[in-house]
């Protein structure tokens, strides 16, 4: 997971992503934010070179054209979180707080719904590091493009 | 944490051991910027897991916002091949 923090990896990812975006612009007249996000995720998964479960899951997932499906799922998870009681009756045997939150975490990291605790840790830390790099790369591309306009 | 003790009574039913959870939680704490400085025994397991989920969700939202801005930028510019080559060399 250290690789996500190197400058080299950042350069590889941002130039691959930019290439992919230029290519998609040539084929379709406009790129929606959703398609862009999807492209960014797929290039991120490719950059991972198939070593992690989350990256394989992203590449295996079908390309969703509409926004409805994804947003619907996310809304469900958000509501569930808000309804959850903050204080737990420790006597309760059903669904202790920690296990519930573990499940929520599993849903957030792609392809990890049935993963064991140890592997989940590895996937989560790799996924978080990759997402942080994704943010840095997208910021860099945006800056360069806006500079190009001036 | 006394919650650990009550959980061990039901550990026959759950497959995840307490040690695994403790291990996962302490390592996750190092990844979350908000919790990095705090002492591990002062932060509860559920808080670390909650903060991890929140952090991932906030990263997702950040990428959403950046994608939005970038797609608007791309739509308004007409980057020709020369400009694209320059930008690519800058990224490398």
Coordinates of C-alpha atoms in Angstrom, one line a residue:
Chain A
X1 CA 0.0 0.0 0.0
X2 CA 3.1 2.2 0.2
X3 CA 3.0 2.4 -3.5
X4 CA 0.0 4.7 -3.5
X5 CA 2.1 7.4 -1.9
X6 CA 5.0 7.5 -4.3
X7 CA 5.3 10.3 -6.8
X8 CA 5.8 7.8 -9.6
X9 CA 2.6 6.0 -8.9
X10 CA 0.8 9.4 -8.9
X11 CA 2.3 10.3 -12.2
X12 CA 1.4 7.0 -13.8
X13 CA -2.2 7.2 -12.6
X14 CA -2.8 10.8 -13.5
X15 CA -1.4 10.5 -17.0
X16 CA -3.3 7.3 -17.6
X17 CA -6.5 8.9 -16.4
X18 CA -6.0 12.0 -18.5
X19 CA -5.4 9.7 -21.5
X20 CA -8.6 7.8 -20.8
X21 CA -10.5 11.1 -20.4
X22 CA -9.2 12.5 -23.7
X23 CA -10.1 9.2 -25.4
X24 CA -13.7 9.2 -24.1
X25 CA -14.1 12.8 -25.2
X26 CA -13.3 11.8 -28.7
X27 CA -16.0 9.2 -28.8
X28 CA -18.8 11.0 -27.0
X29 CA -19.6 14.7 -27.0
X30 CA -19.8 15.1 -23.2
X31 CA -18.7 13.3 -20.2
X32 CA -21.0 13.3 -17.2
X33 CA -19.5 13.6 -13.7
X34 CA -20.7 10.1 -13.0
X35 CA -18.9 8.6 -16.1
X36 CA -15.8 10.5 -15.1
X37 CA -15.9 9.1 -11.6
X38 CA -16.4 5.6 -13.0
X39 CA -13.4 6.1 -15.4
X40 CA -11.3 7.4 -12.5
X41 CA -12.2 4.3 -10.5
X42 CA -11.5 1.9 -13.3
X43 CA -8.1 3.4 -14.1
X44 CA -7.4 3.3 -10.4
X45 CA -8.2 -0.4 -10.3
X46 CA -6.1 -1.0 -13.4
X47 CA -3.2 0.8 -11.7
X48 CA -3.5 -1.7 -8.8
X49 CA -2.6 -4.4 -11.2
X50 CA -5.1 -6.9 -9.9
X51 CA -3.4 -7.4 -6.5
X52 CA -6.3 -6.4 -4.4
X53 CA -9.9 -7.6 -4.1
X54 CA -11.4 -4.1 -4.3
X55 CA -9.6 -3.4 -7.6
X56 CA -10.7 -6.7 -9.1
X57 CA -14.3 -6.0 -8.0
X58 CA -14.3 -2.6 -9.6
X59 CA -13.1 -4.0 -12.9
X60 CA -15.6 -6.9 -12.8
X61 CA -18.5 -4.6 -12.1
X62 CA -20.7 -3.7 -15.2
X63 CA -20.6 -0.1 -16.3
X64 CA -23.8 1.5 -15.0
X65 CA -25.2 4.0 -17.5
X66 CA -27.8 5.5 -15.2
X67 CA -27.3 7.1 -11.8
X68 CA -30.4 5.7 -10.2
X69 CA -29.0 2.3 -9.1
X70 CA -25.9 3.5 -7.3
X71 CA -27.6 6.5 -5.6
X72 CA -30.4 4.3 -4.4
X73 CA -28.0 1.9 -2.8
X74 CA -26.1 4.6 -1.1
X75 CA -29.3 6.2 0.2
X76 CA -30.2 3.0 1.9
X77 CA -26.9 2.7 3.7
X78 CA -27.1 6.3 4.8
X79 CA -30.5 5.9 6.3
X80 CA -29.5 2.8 8.1
X81 CA -26.6 4.6 9.7
X82 CA -28.8 7.4 11.0
X83 CA -31.4 5.1 12.5
X84 CA -28.7 3.2 14.4
X85 CA -28.8 3.9 18.1
X86 CA -25.6 5.4 19.5
X87 CA -25.9 3.7 22.8
X88 CA -25.8 0.0 22.9
X89 CA -27.4 -2.2 25.5
X90 CA -24.5 -4.5 26.3
X91 CA -26.9 -7.3 27.3
X92 CA -28.3 -7.5 23.8
X93 CA -27.2 -10.5 21.9
X94 CA -28.4 -9.4 18.4
X95 CA -26.1 -7.4 16.2
X96 CA -23.5 -5.8 18.6
X97 CA -22.4 -2.3 17.5
X98 CA -19.0 -3.3 16.4
X99 CA -20.2 -6.1 14.2
X100 CA -22.8 -3.7 12.6
X101 CA -20.1 -1.2 11.8
X102 CA -17.8 -3.9 10.5
X103 CA -20.6 -4.8 8.1
X104 CA -21.0 -1.1 7.0
X105 CA -17.3 -1.0 6.3
X106 CA -17.5 -4.2 4.3
X107 CA -20.2 -2.6 2.1
X108 CA -18.0 0.5 1.5
X109 CA -15.0 -1.3 0.2
X110 CA -15.8 -2.9 -3.2
X111 CA -15.8 -6.7 -3.3
X112 CA -15.3 -7.2 0.4
X113 CA -18.8 -8.1 1.7
X114 CA -17.7 -11.6 2.9
X115 CA -14.1 -10.9 3.8
X116 CA -12.5 -12.0 7.0
X117 CA -11.3 -9.4 9.5
X118 CA -7.6 -9.6 8.7
X119 CA -8.0 -9.4 4.9
X120 CA -10.6 -6.6 5.4
X121 CA -7.9 -4.6 7.2
X122 CA -5.5 -5.0 4.3
X123 CA -8.1 -4.2 1.7
X124 CA -9.4 -1.2 3.6
X125 CA -5.9 0.3 4.1
X126 CA -5.0 -0.2 0.5
X127 CA -8.3 1.2 -0.7
X128 CA -8.1 4.3 1.5
X129 CA -4.5 5.0 0.3
X130 CA -5.6 4.6 -3.3
X131 CA -8.6 6.9 -2.9
X132 CA -6.3 9.5 -1.3
X133 CA -4.1 9.3 -4.4
X134 CA -7.1 9.5 -6.6
X135 CA -8.1 12.8 -5.0
X136 CA -4.6 14.2 -5.4
X137 CA -4.5 13.1 -9.1
X138 CA -7.9 14.6 -10.0
X139 CA -6.9 17.8 -8.3
X140 CA -3.7 18.0 -10.3
X141 CA -5.5 17.3 -13.6
X142 CA -8.1 20.0 -12.8
X143 CA -5.4 22.5 -12.0
X144 CA -3.4 21.8 -15.1
X145 CA -6.5 22.1 -17.3
X146 CA -7.6 25.3 -15.7
X147 CA -4.1 26.8 -16.1
X148 CA -4.3 25.7 -19.8
X149 CA -7.4 27.9 -20.2
X150 CA -5.8 31.1 -18.9
Chain B
X1 CA -13.6 -2.2 27.8
X2 CA -16.3 -4.2 29.6
X3 CA -18.1 -4.6 26.2
X4 CA -15.3 -7.0 25.3
X5 CA -16.2 -9.2 28.2
X6 CA -19.9 -9.4 27.3
X7 CA -18.9 -10.1 23.7
X8 CA -16.7 -13.0 24.6
X9 CA -19.8 -14.7 26.1
X10 CA -21.3 -14.8 22.7
X11 CA -18.1 -15.5 20.8
X12 CA -19.3 -19.0 20.2
X13 CA -21.9 -17.6 17.8
X14 CA -19.6 -15.1 16.0
X15 CA -16.6 -16.2 14.0
X16 CA -14.6 -13.0 14.5
X17 CA -12.5 -13.2 17.6
X18 CA -12.0 -10.2 19.9
X19 CA -8.3 -10.2 19.2
X20 CA -8.9 -9.8 15.5
X21 CA -11.2 -6.9 16.0
X22 CA -8.8 -5.2 18.4
X23 CA -6.0 -5.7 15.8
X24 CA -8.1 -4.4 13.0
X25 CA -9.2 -1.4 14.9
X26 CA -5.8 -0.4 16.2
X27 CA -4.4 -0.6 12.7
X28 CA -7.3 1.3 11.1
X29 CA -6.8 4.0 13.6
X30 CA -3.5 4.9 12.1
X31 CA -5.0 5.4 8.7
X32 CA -7.7 7.9 9.7
X33 CA -6.3 11.4 9.9
X34 CA -8.7 12.4 12.6
X35 CA -7.8 9.6 15.0
X36 CA -4.1 9.3 14.3
X37 CA -2.8 11.4 17.1
X38 CA -5.1 9.9 19.8
X39 CA -4.0 7.2 22.1
X40 CA -5.4 3.8 21.1
X41 CA -7.0 3.0 24.5
X42 CA -8.9 6.3 24.5
X43 CA -10.7 5.5 21.3
X44 CA -13.4 2.8 21.2
X45 CA -13.6 0.2 18.5
X46 CA -16.9 1.3 17.3
X47 CA -15.7 4.9 17.0
X48 CA -12.7 3.8 14.9
X49 CA -15.0 1.8 12.6
X50 CA -17.4 4.6 12.4
X51 CA -14.7 7.1 11.5
X52 CA -13.3 4.7 8.9
X53 CA -16.6 4.5 7.2
X54 CA -17.1 8.2 7.4
X55 CA -13.6 8.8 6.0
X56 CA -14.2 6.5 3.1
X57 CA -17.5 8.1 2.4
X58 CA -16.0 11.6 2.5
X59 CA -13.3 10.5 0.1
X60 CA -16.0 9.2 -2.2
X61 CA -17.8 12.6 -2.0
X62 CA -14.6 14.4 -2.6
X63 CA -14.0 12.4 -5.8
X64 CA -17.6 13.1 -6.8
X65 CA -17.1 16.8 -6.5
X66 CA -13.8 16.7 -8.3
X67 CA -15.3 14.6 -11.1
X68 CA -18.1 17.2 -11.4
X69 CA -15.7 20.1 -11.7
X70 CA -13.4 18.2 -14.1
X71 CA -16.3 17.1 -16.3
X72 CA -17.5 20.7 -16.5
X73 CA -14.0 21.9 -17.4
X74 CA -13.6 19.3 -20.0
X75 CA -16.9 20.2 -21.5
X76 CA -16.1 23.9 -21.7
X77 CA -12.6 23.5 -23.2
X78 CA -11.6 22.0 -26.5
X79 CA -8.2 20.5 -25.7
X80 CA -6.5 19.9 -29.0
X81 CA -3.9 17.3 -29.4
X82 CA -1.0 19.7 -28.8
X83 CA -2.4 21.0 -25.6
X84 CA -3.2 17.4 -24.5
X85 CA 0.4 16.4 -25.1
X86 CA 1.7 19.3 -23.1
X87 CA -0.6 18.5 -20.2
X88 CA 0.4 14.9 -20.3
X89 CA 4.0 15.8 -20.1
X90 CA 3.3 18.0 -17.2
X91 CA 1.6 15.2 -15.4
X92 CA 4.5 12.9 -16.0

